[in-house]
JSON list of C-alpha atoms in Angstrom, two decimals:
[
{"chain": "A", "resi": 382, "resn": "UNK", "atom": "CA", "xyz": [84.09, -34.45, -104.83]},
{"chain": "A", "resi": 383, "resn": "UNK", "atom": "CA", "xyz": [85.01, -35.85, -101.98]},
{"chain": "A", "resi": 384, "resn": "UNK", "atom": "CA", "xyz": [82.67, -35.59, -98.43]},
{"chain": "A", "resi": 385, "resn": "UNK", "atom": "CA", "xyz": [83.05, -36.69, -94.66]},
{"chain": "A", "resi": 386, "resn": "UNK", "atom": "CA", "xyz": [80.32, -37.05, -92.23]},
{"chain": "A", "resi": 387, "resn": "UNK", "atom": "CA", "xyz": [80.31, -34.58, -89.23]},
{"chain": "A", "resi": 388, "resn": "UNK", "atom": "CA", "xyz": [78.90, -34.65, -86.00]},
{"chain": "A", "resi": 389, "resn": "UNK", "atom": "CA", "xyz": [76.82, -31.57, -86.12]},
{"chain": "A", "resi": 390, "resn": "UNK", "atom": "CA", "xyz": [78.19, -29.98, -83.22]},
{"chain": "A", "resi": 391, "resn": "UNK", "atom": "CA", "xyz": [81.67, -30.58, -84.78]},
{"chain": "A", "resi": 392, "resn": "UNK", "atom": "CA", "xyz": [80.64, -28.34, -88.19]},
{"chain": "A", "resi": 393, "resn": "UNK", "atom": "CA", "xyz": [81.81, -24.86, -88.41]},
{"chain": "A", "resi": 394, "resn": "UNK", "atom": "CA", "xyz": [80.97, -21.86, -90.30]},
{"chain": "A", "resi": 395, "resn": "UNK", "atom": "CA", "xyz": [82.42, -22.12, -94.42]},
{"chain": "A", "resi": 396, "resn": "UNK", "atom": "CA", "xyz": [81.89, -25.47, -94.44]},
{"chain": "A", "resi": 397, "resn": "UNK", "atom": "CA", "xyz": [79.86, -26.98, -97.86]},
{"chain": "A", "resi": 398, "resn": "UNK", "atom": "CA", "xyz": [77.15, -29.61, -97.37]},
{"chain": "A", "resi": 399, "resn": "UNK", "atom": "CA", "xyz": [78.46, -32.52, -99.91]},
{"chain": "A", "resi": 400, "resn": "UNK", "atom": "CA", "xyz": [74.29, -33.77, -99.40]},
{"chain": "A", "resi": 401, "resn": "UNK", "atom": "CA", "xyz": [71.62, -32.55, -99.00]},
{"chain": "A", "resi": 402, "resn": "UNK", "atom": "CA", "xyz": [70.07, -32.64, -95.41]},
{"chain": "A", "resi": 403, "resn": "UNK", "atom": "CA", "xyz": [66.83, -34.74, -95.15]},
{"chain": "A", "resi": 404, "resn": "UNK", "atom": "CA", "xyz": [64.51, -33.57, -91.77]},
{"chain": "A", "resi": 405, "resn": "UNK", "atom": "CA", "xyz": [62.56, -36.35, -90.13]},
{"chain": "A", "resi": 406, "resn": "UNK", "atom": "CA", "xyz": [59.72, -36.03, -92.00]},
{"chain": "A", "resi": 407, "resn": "UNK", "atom": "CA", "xyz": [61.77, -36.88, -95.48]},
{"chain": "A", "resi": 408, "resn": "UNK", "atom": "CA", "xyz": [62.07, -33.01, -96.18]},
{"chain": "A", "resi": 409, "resn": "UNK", "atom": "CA", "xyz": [64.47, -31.41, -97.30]},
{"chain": "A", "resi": 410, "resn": "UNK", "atom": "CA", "xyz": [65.69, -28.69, -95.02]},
{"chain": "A", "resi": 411, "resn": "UNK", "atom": "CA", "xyz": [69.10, -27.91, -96.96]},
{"chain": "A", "resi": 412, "resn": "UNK", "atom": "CA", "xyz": [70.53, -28.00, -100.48]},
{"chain": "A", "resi": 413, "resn": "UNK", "atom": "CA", "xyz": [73.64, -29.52, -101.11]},
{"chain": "A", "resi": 414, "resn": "UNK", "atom": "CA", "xyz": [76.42, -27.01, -101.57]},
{"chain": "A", "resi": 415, "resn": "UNK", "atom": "CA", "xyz": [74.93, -25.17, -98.94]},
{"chain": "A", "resi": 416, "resn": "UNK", "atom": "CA", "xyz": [77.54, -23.01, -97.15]},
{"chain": "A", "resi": 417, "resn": "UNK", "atom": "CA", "xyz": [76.81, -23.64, -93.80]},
{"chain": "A", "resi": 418, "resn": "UNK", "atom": "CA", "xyz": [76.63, -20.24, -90.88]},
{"chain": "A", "resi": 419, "resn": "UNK", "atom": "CA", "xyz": [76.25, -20.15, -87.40]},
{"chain": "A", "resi": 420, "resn": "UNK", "atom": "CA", "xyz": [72.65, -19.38, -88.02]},
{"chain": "A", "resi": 421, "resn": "UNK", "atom": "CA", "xyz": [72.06, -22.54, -90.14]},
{"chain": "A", "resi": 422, "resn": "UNK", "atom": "CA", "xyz": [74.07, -24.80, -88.02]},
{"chain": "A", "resi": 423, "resn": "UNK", "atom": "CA", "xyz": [72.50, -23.53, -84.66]},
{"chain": "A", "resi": 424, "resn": "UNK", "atom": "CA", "xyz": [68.76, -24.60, -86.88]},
{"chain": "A", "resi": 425, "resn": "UNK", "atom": "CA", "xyz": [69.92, -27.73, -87.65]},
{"chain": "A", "resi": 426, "resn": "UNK", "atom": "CA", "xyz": [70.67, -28.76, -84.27]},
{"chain": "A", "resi": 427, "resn": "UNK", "atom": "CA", "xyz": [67.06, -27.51, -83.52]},
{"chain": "A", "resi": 428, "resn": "UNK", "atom": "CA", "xyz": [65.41, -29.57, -85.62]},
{"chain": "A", "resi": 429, "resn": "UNK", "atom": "CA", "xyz": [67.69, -32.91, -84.31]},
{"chain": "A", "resi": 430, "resn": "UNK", "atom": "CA", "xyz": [69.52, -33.11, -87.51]},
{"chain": "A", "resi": 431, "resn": "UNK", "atom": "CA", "xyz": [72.58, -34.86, -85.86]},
{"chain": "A", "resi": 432, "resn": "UNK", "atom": "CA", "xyz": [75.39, -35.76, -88.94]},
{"chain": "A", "resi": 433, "resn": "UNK", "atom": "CA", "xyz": [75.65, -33.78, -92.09]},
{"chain": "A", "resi": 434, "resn": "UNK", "atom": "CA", "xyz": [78.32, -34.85, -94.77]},
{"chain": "A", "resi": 435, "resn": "UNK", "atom": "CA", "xyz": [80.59, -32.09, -95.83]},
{"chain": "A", "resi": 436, "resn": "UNK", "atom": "CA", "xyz": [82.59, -31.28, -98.79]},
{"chain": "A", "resi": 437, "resn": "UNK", "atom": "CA", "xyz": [86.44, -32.12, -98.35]},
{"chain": "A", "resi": 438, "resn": "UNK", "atom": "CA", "xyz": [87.36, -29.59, -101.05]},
{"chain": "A", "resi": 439, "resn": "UNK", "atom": "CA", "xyz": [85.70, -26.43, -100.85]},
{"chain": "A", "resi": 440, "resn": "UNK", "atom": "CA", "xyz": [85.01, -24.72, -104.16]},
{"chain": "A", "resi": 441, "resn": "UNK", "atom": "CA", "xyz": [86.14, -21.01, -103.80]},
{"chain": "A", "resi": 442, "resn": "UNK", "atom": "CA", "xyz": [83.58, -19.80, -105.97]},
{"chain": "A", "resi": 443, "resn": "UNK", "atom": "CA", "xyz": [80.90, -20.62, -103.58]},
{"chain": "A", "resi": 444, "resn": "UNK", "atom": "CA", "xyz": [80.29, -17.92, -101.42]},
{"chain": "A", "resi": 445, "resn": "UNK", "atom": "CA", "xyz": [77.52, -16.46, -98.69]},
{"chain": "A", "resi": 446, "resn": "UNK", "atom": "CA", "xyz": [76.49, -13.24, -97.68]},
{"chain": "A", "resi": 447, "resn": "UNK", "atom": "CA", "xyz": [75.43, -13.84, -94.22]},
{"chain": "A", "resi": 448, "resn": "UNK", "atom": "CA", "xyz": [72.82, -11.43, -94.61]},
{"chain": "A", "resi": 449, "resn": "UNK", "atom": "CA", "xyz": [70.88, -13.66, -96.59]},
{"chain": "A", "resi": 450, "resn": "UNK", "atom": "CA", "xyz": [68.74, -17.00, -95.82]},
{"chain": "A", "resi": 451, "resn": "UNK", "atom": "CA", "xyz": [69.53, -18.70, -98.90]},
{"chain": "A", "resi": 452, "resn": "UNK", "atom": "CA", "xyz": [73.02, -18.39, -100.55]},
{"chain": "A", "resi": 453, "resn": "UNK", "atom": "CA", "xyz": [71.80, -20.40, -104.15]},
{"chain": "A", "resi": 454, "resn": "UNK", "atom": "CA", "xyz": [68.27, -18.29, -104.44]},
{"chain": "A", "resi": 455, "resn": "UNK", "atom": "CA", "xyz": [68.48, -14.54, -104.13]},
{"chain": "A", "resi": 456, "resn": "UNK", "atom": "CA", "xyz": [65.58, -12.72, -102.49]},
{"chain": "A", "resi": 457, "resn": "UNK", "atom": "CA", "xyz": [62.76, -10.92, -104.12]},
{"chain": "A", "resi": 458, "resn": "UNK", "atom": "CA", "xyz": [62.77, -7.41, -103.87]},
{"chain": "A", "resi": 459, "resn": "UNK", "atom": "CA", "xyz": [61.07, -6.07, -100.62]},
{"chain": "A", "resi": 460, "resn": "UNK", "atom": "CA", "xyz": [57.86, -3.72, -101.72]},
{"chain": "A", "resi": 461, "resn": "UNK", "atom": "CA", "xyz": [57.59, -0.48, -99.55]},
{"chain": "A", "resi": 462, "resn": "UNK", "atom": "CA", "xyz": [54.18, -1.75, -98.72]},
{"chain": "A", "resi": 463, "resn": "UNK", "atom": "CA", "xyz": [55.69, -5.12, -97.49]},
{"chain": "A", "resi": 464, "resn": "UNK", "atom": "CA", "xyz": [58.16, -3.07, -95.84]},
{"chain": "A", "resi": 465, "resn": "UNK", "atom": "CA", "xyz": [55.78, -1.50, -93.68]},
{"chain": "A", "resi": 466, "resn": "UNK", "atom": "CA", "xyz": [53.79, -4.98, -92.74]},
{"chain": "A", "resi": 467, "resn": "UNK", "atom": "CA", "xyz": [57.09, -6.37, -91.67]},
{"chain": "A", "resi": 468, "resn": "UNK", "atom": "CA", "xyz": [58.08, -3.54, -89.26]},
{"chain": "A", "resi": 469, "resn": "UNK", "atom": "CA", "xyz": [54.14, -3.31, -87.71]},
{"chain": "A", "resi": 470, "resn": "UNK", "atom": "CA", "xyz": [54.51, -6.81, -87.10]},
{"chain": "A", "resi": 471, "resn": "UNK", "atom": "CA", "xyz": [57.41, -6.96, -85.39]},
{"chain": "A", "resi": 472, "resn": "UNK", "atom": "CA", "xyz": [56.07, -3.92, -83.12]},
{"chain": "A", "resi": 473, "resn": "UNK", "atom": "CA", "xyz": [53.22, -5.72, -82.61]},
{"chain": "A", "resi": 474, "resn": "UNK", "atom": "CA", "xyz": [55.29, -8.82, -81.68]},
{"chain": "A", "resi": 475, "resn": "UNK", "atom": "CA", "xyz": [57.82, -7.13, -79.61]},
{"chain": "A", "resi": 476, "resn": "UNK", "atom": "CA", "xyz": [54.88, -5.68, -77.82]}
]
């Protein structure tokens, strides 16, 4: 598979990470094949992750629900009781 390094203000929504991206501290902060959103690319320019290489030829059977964090690792199911921490949290936050 081919990949080209982007600027990461020059990335757009769809496109696949050919690498993974490696923070500062030598973490990873995303998988390769990683389809990258608004939301991801708008956190990786918060945490000064300037270039990311990028898959020429996107595989159409790669796809994201943008509802989701992840698009590789579905997540677990939300327990009513976990349910109910979340939303008095985030009253208590908004608060």
């Amino acid at each position: 598979m081919n990949s080209r390094r982007f600027r990461i203000q020059d990335t757009e929504p769809g496109m696949v990470l050919a690498a993974p991206v490696i923070g500062s501290g030598g973490r990873v902060i995303l998988m390769q094949n990683t389809v990258l959103t608004e939301k991801l690319i708008d956190r990786l320019q918060n945490w000064n992750v300037f270039v990311v290489d990028v898959c020429e030829a996107v595989d159409e059977s790669l796809s994201y629900d943008e509802d989701q964090d992840s698009p590789f690792f579905p997540l677990p199911a939300v327990t009513e009781k976990q349910q109910q921490f979340m939303n008095s949290y985030l009253d208590t936050v908004n608060e």
